[in-house]
Amino acid sequence: MDKLHSLYNFLDLAGTFVFAISGAVAAKQQRLDLFGICAIAFTVACGGGIIRDICIGAIPPAGLTNWHYLVTAIIASGMTIGLYAFVQRLNHPVQFFDALGLSLFAVTGAQKSLAYGHNAEVAVLLGITTAVGGGVLRDILLNRVPLILEKEIYASAALLGALIVVLGYYTKILSSDWISLIALITCFGLRLLALHYRWNLPNYSK
Amino acid sequence: MDKLHSLYNFLDLAGTFVFAISGAVAAKQQRLDLFGICAIAFTVACGGGIIRDICIGAIPPAGLTNWHYLVTAIIASGMTIGLYAFVQRLNHPVQFFDALGLSLFAVTGAQKSLAYGHNAEVAVLLGITTAVGGGVLRDILLNRVPLILEKEIYASAALLGALIVVLGYYTKILSSDWISLIALITCFGLRLLALHYRWNLPNYSK
Amino acid sequence: MDKLHSLYNFLDLAGTFVFAISGAVAAKQQRLDLFGICAIAFTVACGGGIIRDICIGAIPPAGLTNWHYLVTAIIASGMTIGLYAFVQRLNHPVQFFDALGLSLFAVTGAQKSLAYGHNAEVAVLLGITTAVGGGVLRDILLNRVPLILEKEIYASAALLGALIVVLGYYTKILSSDWISLIALITCFGLRLLALHYRWNLPNYSK
């Protein structure tokens, strides 16, 4: 399973990278300066995880201690600035990796909460928070209503992923690696299908 | 005093319920989807308490571990969606329960901070935070200036309630249950009078 | 070095005071009421430090336990309301003290993180957070894109100050008091120069 773990590390940084790109693009569109772009990129990439770590008592938060995340966010910001025309054409790949980041953060967020000895509800709620927290902070900082609360099935996919991790943890039917993989694929697949078919949750507006 | 404690538990969930309704109504008016409505309802109901618990070191926050709160918020969201026409006509009852939630959260917030061994200032500040934090988060997420900073005496009523709890704790003139009751009634009464007579703090605008 | 330490305490309260003034002025312009003005003033003055303390595990946050900060924020609010015409004319002194507060909070934020045993990255990131966090919270509450992400070199000056503290801590070339003084003067000088010559980071808008 060692290969699987290095795969996870790679995917974790890939998720961080893509979330950072989405933050940098939004910040650039708002005409923030160099520091502002890096700050928003880092916030989107690490904000959800930092809130999770504060809530489960993992002090200091991994997003602040592990330089991999900061460097990844800075590289993503640099790329967004230097290759903006290219990044703009990346719409589909960005959505693809964003869905991957969402799934991965939901799974690892729920796992880390369980690993710190917290209960099922904490794990599900903080799995969702890890996955969507950064995007919500981005929208708060850029002064708009968080997109994820309006869009196609997004946070709900994270909910499903976190739920599978928690169910697997308590039923112990499969090893935790297999459960993670299933949760990851389910969340990722649901998000891609929702994007493709424009599935939405009902919104009850008249 | 056992009856009083189950009364408190009932009032705590009643406060959670009414705060969740106010969040769900605001989210519905902004045309958020099903998940968005539940998320905002939960945030309004539990956000203040979660911030308090993080600040006093009660990890993980009760709002995340105790499923009563989550279920209450989901029921309130369902009711808001299903019975919207009815909920809209509830203006006076909602204000009544909102005032009750405000008072209750101010009192329990101050008490919990004292119970964790923190000083008078922490207890007063976090009593207010517990009471108004959820509403402030709602307004941040829905992208408007927090109402509670502009409105009739609201946070000030919470300040008074928390202050009475702290004064009672240090002077020990009465038992803590009696002090809580007095604080609750004072905060609640002040808020209702402010609503009825449209009392405002001075706002110095020209 | 005892004189230096009381100098630091004085500067710390001076920074708190000026940040509180900037919050109170912004809140007054938005026509918030008395409580709203005090709340925003306190948030600007102590918000960054409270976030830092939560992240490094200094529970409860100093901003909530030490009444000096609260009283300073209330005095600053009172002064802003009572002497508004006078405060408005203070533009240059306010910018001067704001730069001083920025430098001081960046230095003390980085130092406190190191004192709690955290690594260089945490110290730099939380040094910046301490310095600019209050201002970012002010802009979130007042519903605008945080100024500090758009303006002349501001957060970058805090970054430089925190960086010098951390470099000094690890190289141990000079005593920590001298390093703090150098970091303080560098950050303060850079900010004043940026204000005077309107230096900006590149912002890549087209």
XYZ file of C-alpha atoms in Angstrom:
618
model
C 0.000 0.000 0.000
C 3.089 2.228 0.020
C 2.494 3.177 -3.577
C -1.049 4.176 -2.647
C 0.286 6.487 0.064
C 2.685 8.273 -2.241
C -0.211 8.515 -4.687
C -2.228 10.213 -1.919
C 0.573 12.655 -1.225
C 0.750 13.474 -4.912
C -3.019 13.922 -5.136
C -3.028 16.062 -1.975
C -0.538 18.470 -3.534
C -2.412 18.292 -6.865
C -5.610 19.301 -5.036
C -3.758 22.102 -3.232
C -2.306 23.273 -6.538
C -5.637 23.402 -8.353
C -7.447 25.095 -5.472
C -4.605 27.646 -5.382
C -4.978 28.254 -9.133
C -8.712 28.900 -8.701
C -7.928 31.403 -5.934
C -5.201 33.136 -7.942
C -7.452 33.486 -10.999
C -10.260 35.008 -8.900
C -7.812 37.375 -7.166
C -6.274 38.451 -10.464
C -9.706 39.208 -11.898
C -10.315 41.478 -8.874
C -7.030 43.289 -9.671
C -5.364 42.405 -6.369
C -1.611 42.918 -6.232
C 1.096 40.218 -6.162
C 0.785 39.690 -2.405
C -3.014 39.638 -2.604
C -2.929 36.960 -5.313
C -0.579 34.740 -3.289
C -2.614 35.334 -0.107
C -5.924 34.366 -1.732
C -4.327 31.362 -3.477
C -2.928 30.126 -0.159
C -6.240 30.778 1.608
C -8.265 28.775 -0.904
C -5.761 25.914 -0.858
C -5.247 25.707 2.909
C -8.136 27.580 4.553
C -10.471 24.592 4.880
C -7.735 22.417 6.363
C -6.695 25.130 8.817
C -10.268 25.509 10.123
C -10.491 21.693 10.450
C -7.201 21.515 12.359
C -8.291 24.279 14.752
C -11.571 22.426 15.424
C -9.966 19.016 16.058
C -7.115 20.438 18.143
C -4.292 19.781 15.647
C -2.261 22.834 16.686
C -0.534 24.381 14.829
C -2.531 23.650 11.655
C -0.689 21.579 9.026
C -1.329 24.287 6.410
C 0.891 26.622 8.448
C 3.692 24.187 9.392
C 4.220 22.183 6.223
C 6.050 24.302 3.658
C 4.859 22.045 0.785
C 1.492 23.786 0.849
C 2.877 27.320 0.911
C 5.338 26.618 -1.906
C 2.626 24.923 -3.973
C 0.362 27.970 -3.544
C 3.170 30.357 -4.536
C 4.033 28.294 -7.640
C 0.350 28.215 -8.593
C 0.164 32.011 -8.183
C 3.296 32.518 -10.275
C 1.936 30.264 -12.999
C -1.415 32.048 -12.988
C 0.307 35.413 -13.424
C 2.942 34.302 -15.932
C 0.788 32.031 -18.041
C -2.573 33.762 -17.626
C -3.667 33.347 -21.250
C -2.852 29.649 -20.957
C -4.575 29.204 -17.587
C -7.721 30.884 -18.910
C -7.997 28.275 -21.664
C -7.664 25.535 -18.998
C -11.342 25.664 -18.019
C -12.010 21.952 -18.355
C -8.759 20.729 -16.788
C -9.299 23.161 -13.899
C -12.800 21.823 -13.259
C -11.396 18.301 -13.437
C -8.681 18.953 -10.856
C -11.011 21.066 -8.726
C -13.340 18.054 -8.501
C -10.311 15.932 -7.617
C -9.247 18.403 -4.922
C -12.773 18.502 -3.533
C -12.955 14.694 -3.286
C -9.497 14.328 -1.830
C -9.952 17.031 0.812
C -13.349 15.598 1.832
C -11.806 12.151 2.335
C -8.618 13.251 4.103
C -10.553 15.770 6.219
C -12.919 13.079 7.512
C -10.017 10.658 8.079
C -7.942 13.152 10.046
C -10.917 13.990 12.310
C -11.455 10.279 13.024
C -7.717 9.796 13.597
C -7.862 12.489 16.293
C -10.527 10.437 18.062
C -13.596 12.519 17.243
C -17.044 11.123 16.474
C -18.869 10.465 13.217
C -20.677 13.807 13.103
C -17.470 15.796 13.614
C -15.791 13.758 10.851
C -18.571 14.355 8.329
C -18.942 18.071 9.112
C -15.182 18.688 9.045
C -14.741 16.576 5.899
C -17.125 18.977 4.150
C -15.416 21.964 5.797
C -11.973 20.851 4.594
C -13.281 20.430 1.059
C -15.283 23.640 0.684
C -13.875 25.924 3.419
C -11.153 27.427 1.240
C -13.618 28.311 -1.508
C -15.999 29.885 0.996
C -13.177 31.998 2.479
C -12.183 33.085 -1.060
C -15.714 34.301 -1.739
C -15.934 36.071 1.637
C -12.626 37.876 1.001
C -13.627 38.799 -2.550
C -16.957 40.012 -1.209
C -19.497 37.758 -2.913
C -22.032 35.147 -1.807
C -20.175 31.801 -1.676
C -20.659 30.098 -5.044
C -20.673 26.646 -3.511
C -23.951 27.405 -1.781
C -25.662 28.127 -5.097
C -24.019 25.828 -7.650
C -24.496 22.345 -9.040
C -23.992 19.515 -6.571
C -20.670 20.450 -4.995
C -20.697 20.469 -1.213
C -23.188 17.588 -1.400
C -20.573 15.503 -3.231
C -18.122 16.264 -0.411
C -20.824 15.244 2.089
C -21.210 11.893 0.330
C -17.440 11.288 0.268
C -17.042 12.099 3.969
C -20.073 9.951 4.804
C -18.580 6.893 3.060
C -15.318 7.322 4.994
C -17.204 7.463 8.288
C -19.488 4.498 7.459
C -16.440 2.452 6.435
C -14.652 3.407 9.642
C -17.482 2.196 11.868
C -18.547 -0.903 9.899
C -14.958 -2.035 9.228
C -16.122 -4.082 6.211
C -13.128 -3.035 4.156
C -9.637 -1.761 4.944
C -9.398 1.990 5.385
C -7.398 2.324 2.151
C -10.124 0.690 0.101
C -12.793 2.775 1.791
C -10.848 5.942 1.000
C -10.533 4.918 -2.614
C -14.260 4.188 -2.897
C -15.162 7.487 -1.182
C -12.770 9.364 -3.440
C -14.133 7.818 -6.645
C -17.780 8.264 -5.593
C -17.364 11.928 -4.690
C -15.257 12.627 -7.786
C -17.640 10.774 -10.093
C -20.733 12.490 -8.660
C -19.118 15.903 -9.067
C -18.086 15.189 -12.696
C -21.557 13.873 -13.546
C -23.162 16.927 -11.906
C -20.907 19.195 -13.967
C -21.614 17.328 -17.184
C -25.387 17.044 -16.812
C -25.753 20.322 -14.846
C -27.405 18.555 -11.933
C -28.563 20.894 -9.225
C -30.127 20.506 -5.845
C -33.599 22.038 -5.720
C -33.422 25.738 -4.803
C -37.072 26.572 -4.122
C -36.946 30.025 -5.631
C -40.135 31.244 -7.176
C -33.432 22.192 40.345
C -33.557 19.212 37.983
C -36.668 20.562 36.343
C -34.839 23.830 35.763
C -32.038 21.971 33.960
C -34.363 20.169 31.607
C -36.039 23.519 31.045
C -32.610 24.891 30.056
C -32.035 22.025 27.636
C -35.412 22.660 26.088
C -34.745 26.408 25.816
C -31.268 25.735 24.364
C -32.769 23.667 21.553
C -35.603 26.213 21.148
C -32.962 28.946 20.709
C -31.039 26.772 18.232
C -34.263 26.101 16.340
C -35.274 29.747 16.028
C -31.783 30.904 15.053
C -31.760 28.127 12.418
C -35.131 29.332 11.083
C -33.802 32.880 10.750
C -30.792 31.524 8.809
C -32.929 29.316 6.562
C -35.302 32.191 5.729
C -32.386 34.482 4.807
C -30.754 31.732 2.718
C -34.000 30.967 0.908
C -34.490 34.639 0.074
C -30.997 34.589 -1.490
C -32.065 31.573 -3.602
C -29.464 29.219 -2.170
C -30.029 25.518 -2.863
C -31.082 22.840 -0.345
C -27.550 22.324 0.958
C -26.951 26.077 1.171
C -30.111 26.566 3.232
C -29.147 23.815 5.692
C -25.559 25.094 5.858
C -26.598 28.679 6.658
C -29.226 27.475 9.152
C -26.622 25.368 10.971
C -24.088 28.209 10.865
C -26.486 30.720 12.420
C -27.577 28.248 15.091
C -24.133 26.906 16.050
C -21.550 29.403 14.696
C -21.382 31.570 17.803
C -21.004 28.558 20.090
C -18.300 27.027 17.879
C -16.218 30.237 17.978
C -16.649 30.353 21.782
C -15.575 26.720 22.170
C -12.474 27.282 20.011
C -11.532 30.322 22.126
C -11.978 28.571 25.501
C -10.297 25.347 24.381
C -13.418 23.134 24.358
C -12.230 20.943 21.478
C -14.036 19.694 19.481
C -16.794 22.335 19.673
C -20.128 21.091 21.074
C -21.913 22.311 17.932
C -19.959 19.720 15.936
C -20.164 16.764 18.354
C -23.715 16.922 19.637
C -26.108 15.718 16.956
C -29.064 17.480 18.632
C -27.924 20.775 17.127
C -27.418 19.429 13.614
C -30.780 17.655 13.587
C -32.529 20.746 14.973
C -31.002 22.872 12.210
C -32.042 20.375 9.522
C -35.612 20.203 10.859
C -35.771 24.011 10.943
C -34.545 24.124 7.321
C -37.102 21.539 6.230
C -39.865 23.449 7.971
C -38.781 26.734 6.396
C -38.850 25.174 2.922
C -42.024 23.153 3.360
C -44.057 25.696 5.260
C -42.585 28.901 3.849
C -45.902 30.747 3.557
C -46.577 29.853 7.198
C -43.089 30.792 8.418
C -43.329 34.172 6.685
C -46.433 35.023 8.680
C -44.547 34.086 11.894
C -42.781 37.457 12.167
C -43.767 38.147 15.762
C -43.197 34.624 17.098
C -39.816 34.532 15.353
C -38.755 37.811 16.967
C -39.960 36.449 20.290
C -37.929 33.231 20.043
C -34.977 35.057 18.526
C -34.908 37.251 21.645
C -35.143 34.094 23.738
C -32.272 32.467 21.820
C -30.190 35.617 22.196
C -30.715 35.699 25.968
C -30.128 32.003 26.438
C -26.948 31.897 24.364
C -25.549 34.975 26.142
C -26.127 33.334 29.535
C -24.885 29.835 28.640
C -21.918 31.283 26.719
C -20.744 33.293 29.726
C -21.340 30.316 32.070
C -19.361 27.873 29.909
C -16.400 30.284 29.713
C -16.396 30.623 33.521
C -16.743 26.845 33.900
C -13.567 26.414 31.815
C -11.754 28.616 34.329
C -11.440 31.792 32.300
C -11.731 35.316 33.697
C -14.605 37.812 33.789
C -13.614 39.636 30.591
C -13.408 36.405 28.573
C -16.823 35.358 29.913
C -18.516 38.636 28.972
C -16.915 38.859 25.522
C -17.638 35.209 24.689
C -21.169 35.456 26.100
C -21.829 38.178 23.524
C -19.992 36.174 20.841
C -22.107 33.080 21.502
C -25.291 35.125 21.264
C -24.550 37.188 18.161
C -21.761 35.225 16.404
C -24.100 33.064 14.351
C -26.024 36.086 13.059
C -22.797 37.874 12.158
C -21.541 34.807 10.233
C -24.906 34.635 8.402
C -24.546 38.238 7.267
C -20.906 37.722 6.232
C -21.829 34.655 4.161
C -24.814 36.414 2.585
C -22.582 39.387 1.865
C -24.122 42.221 3.855
C -23.089 44.432 6.772
C -24.042 42.557 9.970
C -27.513 43.751 10.965
C -26.770 43.404 14.659
C -24.256 46.234 14.443
C -26.923 48.628 13.153
C -30.183 47.561 14.806
C -32.123 48.305 17.961
C -30.484 47.242 21.200
C -29.484 43.655 20.420
C -25.865 42.849 21.168
C -26.130 45.293 24.080
C -28.871 43.127 25.601
C -26.529 40.127 25.306
C -23.785 42.198 26.961
C -26.097 42.949 29.892
C -27.072 39.281 30.262
C -23.453 38.079 30.217
C -22.460 40.840 32.642
C -25.094 39.748 35.196
C -23.852 36.132 34.998
C -20.270 37.264 35.635
C -21.190 39.638 38.467
C -23.238 36.878 40.093
C -20.351 34.425 39.746
C -17.889 36.714 41.513
C -20.177 38.154 44.205
C -21.837 34.784 44.982
C -24.875 36.561 46.453
C -27.274 34.101 44.846
C -26.979 30.531 43.565
C -25.831 30.222 39.962
C -29.276 28.981 38.869
C -31.001 32.083 40.215
C -28.387 34.336 38.657
C -28.887 32.629 35.271
C -32.620 33.124 35.544
C -32.247 36.818 36.403
C -29.736 37.344 33.584
C -32.012 35.529 31.146
C -35.082 37.540 32.076
C -33.225 40.873 32.066
C -31.676 40.301 28.622
C -34.940 38.937 27.204
C -37.021 41.755 28.685
C -34.642 44.460 27.482
C -34.660 43.009 23.957
C -38.472 42.795 23.859
C -38.843 46.359 25.174
C -36.288 47.578 22.593
C -38.265 45.863 19.827
C -41.581 47.222 21.051
C -40.476 50.825 21.627
C -37.832 50.797 18.825
C -35.081 51.746 21.255
C -31.750 52.305 19.555
C -28.282 53.089 20.714
C -27.108 56.473 19.427
C -25.485 56.117 16.000
C -23.880 59.558 15.524
C -24.629 59.809 11.837
C -25.155 63.311 10.548
C 16.776 46.104 28.626
C 13.939 46.746 31.091
C 13.356 50.159 29.577
C 13.087 48.514 26.178
C 10.376 46.195 27.481
C 8.260 48.980 28.900
C 8.809 50.762 25.594
C 7.405 47.651 23.855
C 4.384 47.612 26.143
C 3.765 51.264 25.395
C 4.145 50.686 21.633
C 1.879 47.621 21.794
C -0.908 49.700 23.336
C -0.167 52.555 20.917
C -0.577 50.107 18.012
C -3.803 48.759 19.533
C -5.061 52.303 19.992
C -4.381 53.389 16.406
C -5.821 50.215 14.885
C -8.913 50.752 17.073
C -9.212 54.351 15.806
C -9.071 53.159 12.191
C -11.843 50.647 12.965
C -13.998 53.183 14.780
C -13.684 55.712 11.936
C -14.701 53.088 9.345
C -17.629 51.931 11.524
C -18.813 55.489 12.077
C -18.735 56.190 8.341
C -20.987 53.123 7.864
C -23.409 54.605 10.448
C -23.099 51.715 12.911
C -24.398 52.376 16.407
C -22.342 52.838 19.582
C -21.973 49.107 20.175
C -21.097 48.500 16.512
C -18.368 51.145 16.634
C -16.799 49.649 19.777
C -17.128 46.111 18.353
C -15.395 46.985 15.069
C -12.706 49.001 16.895
C -11.977 46.034 19.183
C -12.002 43.605 16.235
C -9.485 45.629 14.228
C -7.224 46.084 17.249
C -7.335 42.506 18.557
C -8.645 40.298 15.715
C -5.254 39.460 14.211
C -3.787 38.566 17.599
C -6.793 36.416 18.499
C -6.470 34.387 15.260
C -2.730 33.978 15.959
C -3.356 32.801 19.522
C -5.951 30.261 18.363
C -3.485 28.894 15.763
C -0.545 28.577 18.181
C -2.662 27.144 21.007
C -2.476 30.178 23.333
C -5.944 29.627 24.823
C -7.720 31.820 25.755
C -6.401 34.491 23.357
C -4.617 37.421 25.045
C -6.982 39.877 23.313
C -9.842 38.386 25.343
C -8.098 38.010 28.727
C -6.082 41.207 29.021
C -8.386 44.117 29.803
C -5.786 46.652 28.579
C -6.771 45.889 24.981
C -10.513 46.175 25.568
C -10.193 49.430 27.494
C -7.852 50.862 24.856
C -10.370 50.000 22.112
C -13.230 51.598 24.072
C -11.234 54.786 24.715
C -10.326 54.943 21.021
C -14.014 54.557 20.105
C -15.050 57.272 22.549
C -12.400 59.605 21.193
C -13.450 58.929 17.610
C -17.073 59.733 18.416
C -16.410 62.722 20.656
C -13.624 64.307 18.680
C -14.613 63.222 15.179
C -13.790 66.529 13.507
C -10.365 66.387 15.154
C -9.746 62.712 14.273
C -10.642 63.364 10.650
C -7.891 65.962 10.406
C -5.435 63.402 11.857
C -4.859 61.649 8.515
C -1.069 61.825 8.632
C -0.661 60.945 12.313
C -3.059 58.028 11.856
C -1.064 56.670 8.926
C 2.090 57.105 10.989
C 0.741 55.158 13.968
C -0.956 52.610 11.717
C 2.465 51.874 10.196
C 3.852 51.615 13.722
C 1.069 49.220 14.761
C 1.647 47.134 11.642
C 5.382 46.820 12.353
C 4.936 46.113 16.018
C 2.244 43.456 15.537
C 4.292 41.730 12.812
C 7.304 41.535 15.134
C 5.462 40.486 18.301
C 3.289 38.025 16.332
C 6.342 36.240 14.926
C 8.061 36.279 18.329
C 5.084 34.810 20.167
C 4.761 31.988 17.606
C 8.465 31.133 18.046
C 8.114 31.341 21.840
C 5.355 28.708 21.658
C 7.814 26.384 19.920
C 6.487 26.581 16.377
C 8.626 26.606 13.240
C 9.834 29.399 10.969
C 6.961 29.158 8.486
C 4.323 29.370 11.228
C 6.108 32.392 12.720
C 6.259 34.290 9.415
C 2.662 33.486 8.415
C 1.264 34.342 11.850
C 3.427 37.483 12.093
C 1.673 38.723 8.944
C -1.695 37.500 10.259
C -1.271 39.388 13.535
C -0.392 42.565 11.660
C -3.073 42.545 8.977
C -5.763 40.190 10.382
C -7.666 42.911 12.207
C -7.863 45.080 9.107
C -9.029 42.150 6.987
C -11.774 41.324 9.520
C -12.838 44.997 9.513
C -13.259 44.936 5.746
C -15.112 41.601 5.824
C -17.538 42.936 8.459
C -18.038 46.201 6.592
C -18.581 44.204 3.411
C -15.751 45.306 1.137
C -12.735 43.662 -0.482
C -9.881 43.897 2.050
C -7.937 47.061 1.281
C -4.636 45.541 2.325
C -4.775 43.151 -0.615
C -4.948 46.036 -3.074
C -2.917 48.854 -1.531
C 0.650 50.074 -1.499
C 3.184 47.753 0.101
C 1.482 46.911 3.397
C 1.255 43.208 4.120
C 4.596 42.852 2.332
C 6.173 45.171 4.915
C 4.764 42.935 7.656
C 6.195 39.915 5.815
C 9.646 41.525 5.813
C 9.433 42.362 9.524
C 8.366 38.822 10.483
C 11.069 37.361 8.215
C 13.815 39.345 9.957
C 12.608 38.158 13.383
C 12.695 34.531 12.212
C 16.098 34.829 10.517
C 17.495 36.441 13.656
C 16.033 33.688 15.821
C 17.685 30.905 13.825
C 21.038 32.570 13.067
C 21.406 33.967 16.616
C 23.827 36.641 15.347
C 22.288 39.305 17.553
C 20.276 39.294 20.768
C 16.533 38.949 20.262
C 15.975 42.535 21.455
C 18.265 43.950 18.781
C 16.685 41.752 16.115
C 13.217 42.976 17.129
C 14.374 46.561 16.921
C 15.882 46.044 13.452
C 12.757 44.216 12.232
C 10.548 46.957 13.654
C 12.516 49.775 12.038
C 12.788 47.984 8.669
C 9.062 47.231 8.449
C 8.115 50.709 9.685
C 10.568 52.439 7.331
C 9.469 50.413 4.311
C 5.812 51.183 5.019
C 6.475 54.937 5.427
C 8.546 55.016 2.231
C 5.806 53.107 0.374
C 3.234 55.629 1.617
C 5.390 58.618 0.696
C 6.437 57.446 -2.766
C 3.221 55.482 -3.443
C 5.141 52.273 -4.026
C 2.933 49.395 -5.097
C 3.470 45.760 -5.833
C 2.697 44.929 -9.463
C -0.991 44.089 -9.905
C -1.101 42.674 -13.442
C -4.408 44.217 -14.381
C -4.838 45.013 -18.034
